[in-house]
PDB file of C-alpha atoms in Angstrom:
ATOM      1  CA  UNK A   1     -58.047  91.158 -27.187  1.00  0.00           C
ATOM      2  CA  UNK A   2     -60.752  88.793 -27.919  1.00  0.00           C
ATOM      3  CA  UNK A   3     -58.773  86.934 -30.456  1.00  0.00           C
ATOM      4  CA  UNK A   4     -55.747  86.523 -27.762  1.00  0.00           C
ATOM      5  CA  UNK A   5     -59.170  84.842 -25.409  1.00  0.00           C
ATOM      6  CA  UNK A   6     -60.079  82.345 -28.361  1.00  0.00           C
ATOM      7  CA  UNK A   7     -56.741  81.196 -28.859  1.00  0.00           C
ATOM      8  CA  UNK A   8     -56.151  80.583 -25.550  1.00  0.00           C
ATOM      9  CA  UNK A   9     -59.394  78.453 -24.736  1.00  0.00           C
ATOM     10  CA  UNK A  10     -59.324  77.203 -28.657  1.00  0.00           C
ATOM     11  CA  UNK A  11     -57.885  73.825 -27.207  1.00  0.00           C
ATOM     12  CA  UNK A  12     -60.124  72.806 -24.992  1.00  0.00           C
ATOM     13  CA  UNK A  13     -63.128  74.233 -26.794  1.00  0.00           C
ATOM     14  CA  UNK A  14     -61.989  71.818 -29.850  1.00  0.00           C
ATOM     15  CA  UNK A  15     -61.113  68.912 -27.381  1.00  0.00           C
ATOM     16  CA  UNK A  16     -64.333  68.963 -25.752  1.00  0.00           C
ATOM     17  CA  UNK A  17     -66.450  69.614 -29.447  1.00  0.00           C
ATOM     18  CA  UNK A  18     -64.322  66.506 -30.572  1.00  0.00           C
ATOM     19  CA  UNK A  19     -65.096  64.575 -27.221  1.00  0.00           C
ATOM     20  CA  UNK A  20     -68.884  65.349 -27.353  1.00  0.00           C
ATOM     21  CA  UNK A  21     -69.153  64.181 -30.993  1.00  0.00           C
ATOM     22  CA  UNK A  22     -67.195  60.999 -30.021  1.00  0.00           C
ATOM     23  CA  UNK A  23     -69.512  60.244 -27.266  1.00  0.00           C
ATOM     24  CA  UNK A  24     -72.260  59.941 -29.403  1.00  0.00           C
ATOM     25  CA  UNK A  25     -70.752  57.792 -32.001  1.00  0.00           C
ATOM     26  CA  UNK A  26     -70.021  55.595 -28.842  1.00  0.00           C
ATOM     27  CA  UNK A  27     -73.246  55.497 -27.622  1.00  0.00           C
ATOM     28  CA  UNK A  28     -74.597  54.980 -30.636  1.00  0.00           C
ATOM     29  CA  UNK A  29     -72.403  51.853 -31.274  1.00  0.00           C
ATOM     30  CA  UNK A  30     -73.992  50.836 -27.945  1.00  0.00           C
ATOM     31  CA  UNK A  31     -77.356  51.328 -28.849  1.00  0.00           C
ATOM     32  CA  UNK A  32     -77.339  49.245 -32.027  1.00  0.00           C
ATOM     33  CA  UNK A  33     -75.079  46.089 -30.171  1.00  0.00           C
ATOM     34  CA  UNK A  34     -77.838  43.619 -31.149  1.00  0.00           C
ATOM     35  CA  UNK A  35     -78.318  45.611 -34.998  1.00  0.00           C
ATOM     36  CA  UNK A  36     -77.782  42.674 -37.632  1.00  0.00           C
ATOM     37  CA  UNK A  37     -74.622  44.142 -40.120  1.00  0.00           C
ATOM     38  CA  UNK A  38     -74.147  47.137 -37.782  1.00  0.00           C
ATOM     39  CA  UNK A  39     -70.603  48.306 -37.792  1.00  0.00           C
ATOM     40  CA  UNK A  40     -69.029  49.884 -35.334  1.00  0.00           C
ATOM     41  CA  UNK A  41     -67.814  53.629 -35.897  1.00  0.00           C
ATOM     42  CA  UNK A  42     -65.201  55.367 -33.769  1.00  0.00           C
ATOM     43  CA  UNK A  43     -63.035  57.733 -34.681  1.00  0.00           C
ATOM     44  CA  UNK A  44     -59.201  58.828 -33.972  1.00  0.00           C
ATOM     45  CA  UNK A  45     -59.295  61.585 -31.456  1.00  0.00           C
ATOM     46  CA  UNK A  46     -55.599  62.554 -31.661  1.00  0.00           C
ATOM     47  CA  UNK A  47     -55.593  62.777 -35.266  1.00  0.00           C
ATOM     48  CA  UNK A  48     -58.346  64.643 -35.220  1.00  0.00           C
ATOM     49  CA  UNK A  49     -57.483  66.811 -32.368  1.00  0.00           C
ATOM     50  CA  UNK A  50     -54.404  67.739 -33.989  1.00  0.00           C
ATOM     51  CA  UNK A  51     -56.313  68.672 -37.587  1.00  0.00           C
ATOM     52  CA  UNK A  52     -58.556  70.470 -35.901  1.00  0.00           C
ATOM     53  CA  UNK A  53     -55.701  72.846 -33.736  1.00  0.00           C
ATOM     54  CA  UNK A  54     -53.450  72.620 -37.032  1.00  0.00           C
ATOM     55  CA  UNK A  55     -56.052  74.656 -38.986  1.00  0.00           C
ATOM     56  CA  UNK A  56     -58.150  76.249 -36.533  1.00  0.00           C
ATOM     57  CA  UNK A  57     -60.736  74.008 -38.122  1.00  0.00           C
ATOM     58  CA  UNK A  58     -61.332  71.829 -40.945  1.00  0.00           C
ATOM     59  CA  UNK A  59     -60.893  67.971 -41.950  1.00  0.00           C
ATOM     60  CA  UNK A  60     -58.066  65.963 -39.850  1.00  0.00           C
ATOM     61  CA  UNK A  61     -55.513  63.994 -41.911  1.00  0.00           C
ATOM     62  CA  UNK A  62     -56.201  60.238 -42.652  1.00  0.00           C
ATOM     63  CA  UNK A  63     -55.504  57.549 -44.478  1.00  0.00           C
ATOM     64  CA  UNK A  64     -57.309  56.349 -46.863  1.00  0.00           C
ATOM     65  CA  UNK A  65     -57.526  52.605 -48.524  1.00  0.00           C
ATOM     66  CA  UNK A  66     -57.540  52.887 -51.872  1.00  0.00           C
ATOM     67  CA  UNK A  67     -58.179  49.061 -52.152  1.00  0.00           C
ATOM     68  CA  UNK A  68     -60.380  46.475 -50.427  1.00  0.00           C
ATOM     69  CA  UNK A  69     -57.585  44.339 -49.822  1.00  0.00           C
ATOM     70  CA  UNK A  70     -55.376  47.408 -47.898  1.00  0.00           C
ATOM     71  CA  UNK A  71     -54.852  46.274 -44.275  1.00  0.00           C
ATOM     72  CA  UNK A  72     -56.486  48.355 -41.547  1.00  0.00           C
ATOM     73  CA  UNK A  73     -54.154  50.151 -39.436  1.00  0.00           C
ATOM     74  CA  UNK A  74     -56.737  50.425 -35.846  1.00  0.00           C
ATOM     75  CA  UNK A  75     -59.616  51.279 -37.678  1.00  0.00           C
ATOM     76  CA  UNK A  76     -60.948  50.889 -41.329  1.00  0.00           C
ATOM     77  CA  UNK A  77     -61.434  54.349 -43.770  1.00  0.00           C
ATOM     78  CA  UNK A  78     -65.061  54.665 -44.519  1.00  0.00           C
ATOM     79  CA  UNK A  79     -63.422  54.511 -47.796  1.00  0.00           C
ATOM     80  CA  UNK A  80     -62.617  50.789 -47.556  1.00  0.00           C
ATOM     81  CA  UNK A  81     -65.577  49.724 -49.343  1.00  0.00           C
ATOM     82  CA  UNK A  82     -64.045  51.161 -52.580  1.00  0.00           C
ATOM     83  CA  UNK A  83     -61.975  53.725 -53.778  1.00  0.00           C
ATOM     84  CA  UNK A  84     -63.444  56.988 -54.636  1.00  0.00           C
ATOM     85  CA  UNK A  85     -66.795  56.149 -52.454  1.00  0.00           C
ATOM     86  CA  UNK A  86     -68.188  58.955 -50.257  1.00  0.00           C
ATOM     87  CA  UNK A  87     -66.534  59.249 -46.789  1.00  0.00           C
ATOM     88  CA  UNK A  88     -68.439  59.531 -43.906  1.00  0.00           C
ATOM     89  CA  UNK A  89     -67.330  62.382 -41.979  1.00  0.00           C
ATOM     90  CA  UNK A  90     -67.939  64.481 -38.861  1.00  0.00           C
ATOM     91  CA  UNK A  91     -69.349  68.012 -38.608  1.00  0.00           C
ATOM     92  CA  UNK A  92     -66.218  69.194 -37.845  1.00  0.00           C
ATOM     93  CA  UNK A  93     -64.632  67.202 -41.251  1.00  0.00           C
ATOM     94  CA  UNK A  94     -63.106  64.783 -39.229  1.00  0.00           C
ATOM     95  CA  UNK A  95     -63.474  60.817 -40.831  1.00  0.00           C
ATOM     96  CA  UNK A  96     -65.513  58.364 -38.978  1.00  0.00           C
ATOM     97  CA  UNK A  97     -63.857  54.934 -39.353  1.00  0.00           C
ATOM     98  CA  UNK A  98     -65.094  51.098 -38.978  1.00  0.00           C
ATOM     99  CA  UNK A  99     -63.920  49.345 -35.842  1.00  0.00           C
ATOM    100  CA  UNK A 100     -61.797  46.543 -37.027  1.00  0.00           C
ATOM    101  CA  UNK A 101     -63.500  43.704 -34.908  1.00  0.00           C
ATOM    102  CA  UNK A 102     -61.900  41.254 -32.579  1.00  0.00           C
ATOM    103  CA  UNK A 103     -64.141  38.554 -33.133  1.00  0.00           C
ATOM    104  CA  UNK A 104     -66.343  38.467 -36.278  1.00  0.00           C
ATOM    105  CA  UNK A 105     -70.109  37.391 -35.334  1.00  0.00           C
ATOM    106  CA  UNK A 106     -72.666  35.560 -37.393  1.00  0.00           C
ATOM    107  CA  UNK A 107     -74.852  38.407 -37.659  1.00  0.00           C
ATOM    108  CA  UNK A 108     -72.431  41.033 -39.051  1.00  0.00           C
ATOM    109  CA  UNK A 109     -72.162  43.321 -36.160  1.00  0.00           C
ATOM    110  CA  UNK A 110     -68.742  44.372 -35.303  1.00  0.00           C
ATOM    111  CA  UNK A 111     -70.172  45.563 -31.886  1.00  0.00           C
ATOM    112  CA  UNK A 112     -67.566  44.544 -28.946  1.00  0.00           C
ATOM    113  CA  UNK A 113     -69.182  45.932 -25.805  1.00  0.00           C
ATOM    114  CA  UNK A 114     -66.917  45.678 -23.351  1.00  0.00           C
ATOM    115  CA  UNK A 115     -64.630  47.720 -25.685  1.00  0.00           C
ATOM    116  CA  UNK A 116     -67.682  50.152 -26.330  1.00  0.00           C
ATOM    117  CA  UNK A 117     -68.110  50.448 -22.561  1.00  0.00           C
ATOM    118  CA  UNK A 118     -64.591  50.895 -21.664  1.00  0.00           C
ATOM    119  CA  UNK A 119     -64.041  53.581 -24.721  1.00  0.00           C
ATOM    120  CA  UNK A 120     -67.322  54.932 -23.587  1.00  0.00           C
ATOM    121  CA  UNK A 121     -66.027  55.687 -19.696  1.00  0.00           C
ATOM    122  CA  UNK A 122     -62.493  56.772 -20.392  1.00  0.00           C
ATOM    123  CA  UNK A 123     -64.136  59.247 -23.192  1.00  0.00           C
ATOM    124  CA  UNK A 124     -66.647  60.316 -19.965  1.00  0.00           C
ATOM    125  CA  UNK A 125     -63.651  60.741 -17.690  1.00  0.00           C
ATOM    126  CA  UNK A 126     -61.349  62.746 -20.140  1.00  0.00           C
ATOM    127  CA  UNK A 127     -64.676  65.392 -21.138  1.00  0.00           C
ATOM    128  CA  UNK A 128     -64.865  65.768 -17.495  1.00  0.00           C
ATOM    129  CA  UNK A 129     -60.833  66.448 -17.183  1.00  0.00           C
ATOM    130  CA  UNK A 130     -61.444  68.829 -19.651  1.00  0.00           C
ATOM    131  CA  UNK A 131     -64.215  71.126 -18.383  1.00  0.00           C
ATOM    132  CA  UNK A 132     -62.061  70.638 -14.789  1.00  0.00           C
ATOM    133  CA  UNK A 133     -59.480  72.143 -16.562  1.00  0.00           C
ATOM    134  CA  UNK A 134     -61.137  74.843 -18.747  1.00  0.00           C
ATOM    135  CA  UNK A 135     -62.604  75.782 -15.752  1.00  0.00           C
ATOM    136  CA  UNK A 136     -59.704  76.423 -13.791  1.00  0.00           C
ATOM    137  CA  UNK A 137     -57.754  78.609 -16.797  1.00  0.00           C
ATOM    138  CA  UNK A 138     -61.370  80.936 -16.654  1.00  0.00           C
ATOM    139  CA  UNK A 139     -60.585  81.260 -12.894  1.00  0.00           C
ATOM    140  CA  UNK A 140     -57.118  81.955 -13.295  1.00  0.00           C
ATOM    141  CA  UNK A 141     -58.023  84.660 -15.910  1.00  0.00           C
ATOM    142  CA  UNK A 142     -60.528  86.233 -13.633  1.00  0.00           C
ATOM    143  CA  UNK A 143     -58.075  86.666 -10.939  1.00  0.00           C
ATOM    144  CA  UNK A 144     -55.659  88.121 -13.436  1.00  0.00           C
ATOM    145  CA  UNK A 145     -58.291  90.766 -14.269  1.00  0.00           C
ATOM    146  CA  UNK A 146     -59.386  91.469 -11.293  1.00  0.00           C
ATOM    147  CA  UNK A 147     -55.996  91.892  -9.331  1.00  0.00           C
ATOM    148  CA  UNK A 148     -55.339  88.344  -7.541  1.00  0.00           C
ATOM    149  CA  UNK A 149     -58.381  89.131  -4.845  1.00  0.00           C
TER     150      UNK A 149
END
């Protein structure tokens, strides 16, 4: 019975573990705007999200650069710096990647904060879609147990 329970709220328990952890790479991006040779770290949520449901846990698929000169797809491996280098990763297992920047800036920073602001909200908004609906499948489950009352 109580496995039947965590696979049904496995989703949004993962979503909003994946959302929380994503937040705080955003704010930290935030934070460290005016950080000479700070780089920006996001990281895929989909991809992740799908890992994540795919094995009930573990590392989300990736790719990987295996050379500096590989183009970035929307955002950079930790990897890029060289092949075989330690990848920076989430608790979860999930790989934090570099924000490819729009515009470069003399200091190094990759930092865009309008995009970290924007990311930063719509992350907000979607945690907060998901606790609305997490909340209503535990209601609907409590009127299933206790007879539609």
């Amino acid at each position: 019975m109580i496995g039947k329970l965590d696979d049904y709220l496995r989703f949004h328990e993962s979503a909003l573990s994946l959302r929380s952890t994503r937040q705080e790479l955003l704010a930290s991006n935030i934070a460290n705007a005016d950080t000479p040779n700070y780089k920006a770290r996001d990281v895929d949520f989909a991809s992740a999200l799908k890992g994540v449901l795919a094995r009930g846990e573990g590392v989300a698929p990736a790719l990987k650069g295996t050379a500096a000169r590989h183009l970035p797809g929307n955002g950079v491996a930790a990897t890029a710096a060289g092949a075989g280098a330690k990848v920076d990763t989430m608790p979860d297992g999930t790989p934090l990647l570099y924000r490819a920047p729009a515009q470069g800036a003399v200091d190094g920073n990759t930092v865009d904060m309008d995009l970290e602001r924007n990311a930063f909200a719509d992350n907000a908004i979607r945690y907060e879609a998901s606790i609305t609906l997490l909340n209503g499948q535990i209601k609907s489950m409590l009127t299933a147990i206790q007879g539609g009352q």
